[in-house]
Amino acid sequence: MTPRQLRLNLFIYPGGHHEAAWRYRGSAPERLLDIHYYQEIARRAEAEKFDGIFLADGPALADNVRYASRFRLEPFTSLATLAAVTERIGLIATASTTYFEPYNLARLFASLDHLSNGRAGWNIVTTGAPQAAANFGLDAHPVHAERYDRAREFVEVVTKLWDSWEDEALIADPESGLFADTDRVHPIDHRGRHFTVRGPLNIPRTPQGRPVYVQAGSSEDGRSFAAAHAEAVFTAHQTLASGQEFYADLKRRAAALGRDPEQLLILPGISPFIGSTEAEARALHDEFNELTQPEYSLQMLQRILGLRLTTDQLDGPVPRELIETGGERGNGSRFQVILDIIDREQPTVRQLLHRLAGARGHRVVVGTPEQVADQIQGWFENGAADGFNIMPPWLTGGFDVFAEQVLPILRQRGLFREEYTGRTLREHYGLPRPEGRFASASDAAPDLVPTAAG
């Protein structure tokens, strides 16, 4: 049996994941709109045999672009350009079930999967930013539970559309003159609470059957959704115990739904600050934190926790008693991550802002290459992770040092591949290609996404 190995994605965030990355002397903020910059990073990640590249996205300008690089290029266009200069690495795009329509999204991902020869993944989000509503003619952002109810039906519709062409439907036989077997192209005739979609999709079934379903969200609704639909989960945890609880819970929920828990990958985020000594790594981390701007950080804290604080309060304790834990804000997974930091560490406001500056609530690891590798191995071997989203503090240098100094250690320990063995993202992740819903009953595997009548 092949030993279990890490799944590693490169999470590309403009300039890097530390909020002050664009100010660091090793960054290149003038290249954030240069596609050659992203192509260079993608080629490097593929040379290092990463499973995938991941792009976050949102349908509104993020908070306070005055102080940080908060815009992002649209992911489908970006990943299509990266597909043209790579051959193996997966291409994972974030897209919202709240602000897309299923038919349009199904076309976009099907196109990306075809153009990349089977490397597309969909990071399914419901969008937490309330300011997005005004960009789509809505008076208010839908509440948490309503967004997840729509998301469940959205995934059902998109799955039906991707399966509306059978694998054998495209004939393209010049001699017979038959281009497509229309008996194998099916309308979906979906009628539900949120969507009415006739179908079929106007693109044949893709190389992977369907793009890989990825999900990011750790609330109760998020966990239930992931257990039913996701094949990989991007998550944020600060402690091994928290990671272990989440890992065990998601695997248990998936098994209870009749799914193979090995086909649900748990991939926490990790942002490494690496130095030749621990002191050097800490000095690097401190240098980044000294570049942060409190006006930006305090606004971010207000958005997530509802705390309105001033710079005069930076060196005082976080006023825990003022944080309302109920209501819509309290449903957010990132809210709970930050609340746990406050309760566990009792930081000052400044210390909390520095904790969050590195990766917005994801785990920041500061140490030597060996110490970073030990952290990754420890979570991987102790039931907290199947792999990680690597979140370099700055680009490209933060990724370069990880690739040059940490990956060789992981390979020496037999934890990460030397070469690709597959060509699609599903193959990299060890996931099967799903049967279409119109496959013959004798050949069909259980459908990944349970479908409702109609």
XYZ file of C-alpha atoms in Angstrom:
454
model
C 0.000 0.000 0.000
C 1.277 3.473 -0.905
C 2.007 5.471 2.275
C -0.407 8.313 2.970
C 1.025 11.593 1.704
C 0.329 15.260 2.225
C -1.933 17.234 -0.106
C -0.539 20.738 -0.517
C -2.155 23.728 -2.202
C -0.579 27.122 -2.737
C -3.043 29.792 -1.627
C -2.120 32.829 -3.748
C -3.188 36.108 -2.157
C -2.118 39.372 -3.830
C 1.321 40.209 -2.465
C 1.082 37.612 0.317
C -1.087 36.787 3.308
C 0.284 39.145 5.924
C -1.755 42.336 5.837
C 1.444 44.413 5.573
C 3.047 42.187 2.923
C 2.817 44.865 0.252
C 5.020 47.143 2.408
C 7.754 44.579 3.008
C 11.050 45.205 1.231
C 10.899 41.804 -0.483
C 7.471 42.288 -2.047
C 6.512 43.588 -5.482
C 3.210 45.521 -5.135
C 3.695 47.047 -8.589
C 3.127 43.564 -10.090
C -0.220 42.750 -8.476
C -2.062 43.294 -11.787
C 0.638 41.652 -13.934
C -0.427 38.224 -15.180
C 3.199 37.225 -15.733
C 3.696 37.534 -11.964
C 0.988 34.938 -11.294
C 2.164 32.715 -14.125
C 5.671 32.655 -12.649
C 4.270 31.648 -9.263
C 2.069 28.955 -10.830
C 4.945 27.449 -12.798
C 7.090 27.398 -9.669
C 4.341 25.679 -7.660
C 3.929 23.089 -10.406
C 7.691 22.485 -10.513
C 7.444 21.720 -6.787
C 4.590 19.263 -7.500
C 1.904 21.061 -5.502
C -1.572 19.598 -5.797
C -3.252 22.873 -6.635
C -3.340 26.642 -6.733
C -6.145 28.279 -4.810
C -7.589 31.751 -5.468
C -9.954 33.407 -3.012
C -12.586 35.825 -4.265
C -15.537 37.949 -3.223
C -18.170 40.049 -5.027
C -17.370 43.320 -3.223
C -14.324 45.458 -2.498
C -12.879 44.218 0.779
C -12.567 46.508 3.766
C -10.165 49.414 3.828
C -8.160 49.204 0.613
C -6.641 52.495 1.826
C -4.179 50.482 3.933
C -3.768 47.078 2.284
C -3.868 45.246 -1.055
C -7.497 44.158 -0.802
C -8.510 43.771 -4.453
C -8.315 40.474 -6.322
C -8.388 39.570 -9.980
C -11.425 37.574 -11.099
C -10.449 33.892 -10.635
C -11.862 32.243 -13.783
C -10.024 34.604 -16.103
C -6.882 34.345 -13.992
C -6.878 30.556 -13.779
C -7.509 30.205 -17.506
C -4.301 32.146 -18.122
C -2.483 29.921 -15.624
C -3.851 26.812 -17.314
C -2.146 27.935 -20.515
C 1.336 27.893 -18.925
C 0.991 24.784 -16.714
C 0.108 21.133 -17.331
C -0.515 19.312 -14.060
C -1.270 21.592 -11.123
C -4.883 21.931 -9.990
C -6.733 25.234 -10.418
C -9.211 26.038 -7.623
C -11.494 29.065 -7.924
C -13.754 30.551 -5.266
C -17.309 31.298 -6.401
C -20.353 32.315 -4.391
C -23.643 30.442 -4.379
C -25.324 33.644 -3.170
C -24.285 35.923 -6.042
C -24.007 33.574 -9.030
C -26.720 31.682 -10.880
C -26.210 27.906 -11.271
C -26.269 27.769 -15.073
C -23.648 30.487 -15.533
C -21.398 29.006 -12.880
C -21.720 25.503 -14.322
C -20.573 26.839 -17.715
C -17.597 28.694 -16.240
C -16.279 25.704 -14.324
C -16.975 23.237 -17.122
C -15.014 25.485 -19.483
C -12.101 25.723 -17.045
C -12.060 21.951 -16.538
C -12.003 21.339 -20.297
C -9.394 24.013 -21.027
C -7.105 22.667 -18.285
C -7.643 18.981 -19.172
C -9.264 18.181 -15.857
C -7.681 20.426 -13.236
C -10.564 22.581 -11.987
C -11.844 22.799 -8.423
C -14.717 24.880 -7.037
C -14.328 26.477 -3.611
C -17.977 26.799 -2.630
C -18.739 29.843 -0.475
C -21.963 31.547 0.552
C -20.290 34.994 0.969
C -20.084 36.602 4.371
C -19.556 40.224 3.272
C -22.841 42.125 3.721
C -21.690 44.964 1.442
C -21.989 42.562 -1.523
C -25.784 42.844 -1.455
C -25.817 46.414 -2.760
C -23.761 45.356 -5.789
C -26.531 42.985 -6.894
C -29.640 45.081 -6.361
C -30.483 43.613 -2.952
C -31.626 45.659 0.022
C -29.932 43.306 2.488
C -27.472 40.410 2.560
C -29.322 37.091 3.095
C -28.931 35.691 6.609
C -26.578 32.788 7.316
C -29.160 29.975 7.331
C -30.853 31.268 4.176
C -27.526 31.422 2.333
C -26.790 27.792 3.177
C -30.279 26.689 2.167
C -29.724 28.305 -1.230
C -26.224 26.787 -1.424
C -27.518 23.246 -0.957
C -29.963 23.608 -3.837
C -27.377 25.475 -5.911
C -24.928 22.554 -5.693
C -27.712 20.130 -6.544
C -28.570 22.092 -9.707
C -24.967 22.532 -10.808
C -24.306 18.813 -10.307
C -27.303 17.941 -12.459
C -26.090 20.308 -15.170
C -22.573 18.830 -15.189
C -24.146 15.376 -15.489
C -26.659 16.383 -18.191
C -24.304 15.113 -20.886
C -23.386 11.461 -20.573
C -19.712 10.628 -21.097
C -20.510 8.939 -24.408
C -22.738 11.747 -25.749
C -20.052 13.504 -27.786
C -19.462 11.395 -30.912
C -17.799 13.747 -33.447
C -17.722 11.060 -36.163
C -17.170 12.643 -39.615
C -17.979 9.428 -41.477
C -21.439 8.954 -39.992
C -22.101 12.661 -39.717
C -23.136 12.201 -36.093
C -21.683 14.904 -33.833
C -23.604 14.214 -30.613
C -25.909 11.435 -29.474
C -28.847 13.549 -28.330
C -30.388 10.549 -26.569
C -27.513 10.947 -24.109
C -28.008 14.709 -23.567
C -30.674 15.321 -20.933
C -32.693 18.283 -19.676
C -32.619 18.424 -15.889
C -36.057 20.017 -15.395
C -35.190 21.240 -11.910
C -37.871 23.056 -9.935
C -37.014 23.967 -6.381
C -37.424 26.669 -3.786
C -34.653 28.882 -5.162
C -34.142 27.786 -8.776
C -36.001 26.637 -11.856
C -33.573 25.356 -14.485
C -34.449 23.291 -17.529
C -30.996 22.408 -18.898
C -29.121 20.666 -20.339
C -25.779 22.440 -20.048
C -24.395 23.645 -23.381
C -20.974 22.035 -22.764
C -20.212 18.279 -22.723
C -19.277 16.459 -19.523
C -15.820 17.447 -18.354
C -12.591 15.413 -18.049
C -13.070 15.034 -14.290
C -16.791 14.351 -14.628
C -17.227 17.298 -12.306
C -14.732 19.774 -10.882
C -13.579 18.912 -7.362
C -15.976 20.269 -4.726
C -14.123 22.332 -2.132
C -15.726 24.151 0.795
C -14.572 26.792 3.254
C -16.604 27.295 6.409
C -16.600 25.725 9.865
C -19.887 26.867 11.396
C -22.545 24.280 12.190
C -24.207 24.932 8.819
C -20.790 24.829 7.154
C -19.915 21.471 8.709
C -23.210 19.911 7.683
C -22.807 21.257 4.166
C -19.223 19.990 3.897
C -20.115 16.525 5.160
C -22.793 16.183 2.482
C -21.070 17.802 -0.491
C -17.389 18.667 -0.130
C -14.426 16.623 -1.292
C -11.902 18.977 0.312
C -12.401 21.489 3.121
C -10.290 24.593 3.633
C -10.390 25.480 7.319
C -8.699 27.625 9.971
C -7.512 26.305 13.345
C -5.086 27.674 15.894
C -4.446 24.577 18.004
C -3.876 20.893 17.366
C -6.822 20.023 19.615
C -9.162 22.264 17.625
C -7.922 20.772 14.370
C -8.395 17.240 15.677
C -11.942 17.954 16.827
C -12.897 19.423 13.447
C -11.204 16.594 11.513
C -12.910 13.844 13.519
C -16.281 15.584 13.383
C -16.243 16.067 9.600
C -15.130 12.484 8.953
C -17.807 11.156 11.311
C -20.537 13.248 9.681
C -19.490 12.124 6.191
C -19.540 8.445 7.245
C -22.998 8.884 8.786
C -24.227 10.076 5.373
C -22.869 6.946 3.696
C -19.762 8.608 2.283
C -16.207 7.292 2.440
C -14.514 9.653 4.930
C -11.205 9.141 3.116
C -12.738 11.020 0.193
C -13.218 14.153 2.301
C -9.849 15.901 2.682
C -9.278 18.352 5.530
C -6.794 21.075 4.543
C -6.117 23.774 7.177
C -4.324 26.978 6.284
C -0.787 27.559 7.528
C 1.340 30.687 7.080
C 5.053 30.040 7.811
C 7.666 32.612 8.831
C 10.950 30.777 8.332
C 14.442 31.612 9.527
C 17.743 29.761 9.856
C 17.206 30.006 13.622
C 14.071 30.436 15.685
C 15.271 33.884 16.722
C 15.732 34.890 13.090
C 12.216 33.678 12.239
C 10.756 35.638 15.161
C 12.626 38.752 14.088
C 11.139 38.373 10.596
C 7.659 37.987 12.058
C 8.162 41.048 14.247
C 9.374 43.047 11.254
C 6.126 42.329 9.428
C 3.991 43.185 12.443
C 5.771 46.507 12.845
C 4.567 47.396 9.342
C 0.893 46.936 10.223
C -1.372 49.980 10.413
C -3.773 49.996 13.396
C -6.466 51.888 11.483
C -6.770 48.944 9.094
C -6.576 46.249 11.756
C -9.131 47.870 14.050
C -11.643 48.169 11.232
C -11.199 44.479 10.442
C -11.767 43.618 14.114
C -14.932 45.713 14.151
C -16.255 43.930 11.069
C -15.703 40.440 12.503
C -16.376 40.934 16.221
C -18.477 44.088 16.268
C -15.935 45.784 18.578
C -15.431 49.486 17.923
C -12.005 50.280 19.417
C -9.537 53.146 19.059
C -5.760 53.397 18.881
C -5.787 54.608 22.522
C -6.851 51.089 23.546
C -4.124 49.147 21.713
C -2.135 48.230 24.824
C -5.119 47.413 26.999
C -6.959 44.082 27.255
C -9.501 43.077 24.650
C -12.895 43.990 26.207
C -14.325 40.485 25.996
C -17.502 41.509 27.839
C -18.474 43.781 24.928
C -18.477 41.002 22.333
C -21.975 39.794 21.466
C -21.812 36.064 20.724
C -25.361 35.616 19.485
C -27.033 36.729 16.292
C -25.891 36.620 12.705
C -22.261 37.666 13.365
C -21.804 34.884 15.930
C -22.569 32.247 13.280
C -19.323 32.968 11.436
C -16.511 30.429 11.735
C -13.844 33.154 11.774
C -15.693 34.863 14.636
C -15.268 31.709 16.727
C -11.583 31.329 15.834
C -10.863 34.859 17.072
C -13.030 34.451 20.164
C -11.077 31.312 21.070
C -7.778 33.227 20.767
C -9.102 35.914 23.117
C -10.361 33.400 25.680
C -7.260 31.201 25.546
C -4.505 33.817 25.378
C -6.137 36.944 26.883
C -4.081 39.225 24.612
C -3.933 42.977 24.527
C -5.671 44.576 21.566
C -2.313 45.112 19.850
C -1.289 41.483 20.420
C -4.583 40.270 18.991
C -4.201 42.469 15.923
C -0.701 41.082 15.351
C -2.032 37.518 15.740
C -4.605 38.193 13.026
C -2.361 40.226 10.729
C -0.421 37.168 9.590
C -3.233 35.186 7.988
C -6.664 36.466 9.086
C -7.179 33.751 11.699
C -5.293 30.901 10.023
C -2.382 29.352 11.899
C 0.909 31.249 11.726
C 4.017 29.143 12.370
C 7.287 30.873 13.226
C 10.501 28.835 13.264
C 13.241 27.014 11.420
C 12.534 24.821 8.384
C 12.703 21.759 10.644
C 10.249 23.272 13.120
C 7.795 24.156 10.360
C 8.092 20.643 8.926
C 7.546 19.201 12.426
C 4.329 21.209 12.795
C 3.028 20.012 9.441
C 3.956 16.405 10.169
C 2.470 16.550 13.662
C -0.940 17.695 12.459
C -0.854 15.267 9.527
C 0.001 12.230 11.646
C -2.198 13.054 14.623
C -5.626 13.348 13.053
C -5.846 17.067 12.361
C -5.095 17.385 8.622
C -4.829 15.508 5.330
C -2.686 18.329 3.995
C -2.467 22.102 4.058
C -3.100 25.300 2.193
C 0.287 26.991 2.248
C -0.206 30.733 2.759
C 3.108 32.567 2.217
C 3.351 35.760 4.280
C 4.709 37.558 1.215
C 5.290 36.705 -2.427
C 7.324 35.498 -3.961
C 9.981 35.192 -1.268
C 7.780 33.569 1.371
C 6.941 30.762 -1.025
C 10.512 30.468 -2.289
C 11.923 29.803 1.162
C 9.196 27.220 1.915
C 9.873 25.425 -1.367
C 13.640 25.495 -0.962
C 13.926 24.680 2.735
C 10.776 22.934 4.025
C 9.689 20.780 1.084
C 13.007 18.870 0.944
C 12.537 17.903 4.607
C 8.981 16.707 3.979
C 10.215 14.669 1.016
C 13.054 13.162 3.031
C 10.475 12.040 5.578
C 8.380 10.422 2.822
C 5.477 12.814 3.371
C 5.275 14.550 -0.009
C 5.614 13.442 -3.614
C 8.755 13.689 -5.707
C 6.770 13.581 -8.969
C 3.174 13.754 -10.086
C 1.529 10.379 -10.693
C -1.719 11.803 -12.108
C -2.799 14.589 -14.413
C -6.088 15.812 -12.919
C -6.829 17.470 -9.601
C -8.959 14.467 -8.645
C -6.005 12.172 -9.285
C -3.683 14.377 -7.215
C -6.172 14.257 -4.329
C -6.770 10.515 -4.670
C -10.445 11.041 -5.507
C -12.423 8.908 -7.957
C -14.038 10.285 -11.075
C -17.777 10.289 -10.242
C -20.270 8.502 -12.420
C -22.890 10.697 -14.041
C -26.444 10.512 -12.764
C -27.559 8.997 -16.087
C -24.997 6.176 -15.995
C -26.481 2.692 -16.159
C -27.609 1.353 -12.807
C -25.178 -1.575 -12.975
C -22.173 0.723 -13.382
C -23.173 3.733 -11.301
C -21.457 4.608 -8.048
C -23.420 6.423 -5.320
C -23.897 10.027 -6.363
C -21.698 12.488 -4.464
C -24.484 15.010 -3.982
C -27.892 13.713 -2.900
C -30.555 15.086 -5.221
C -34.097 16.045 -4.432
C -37.051 15.213 -6.615
C -37.625 17.691 -9.419
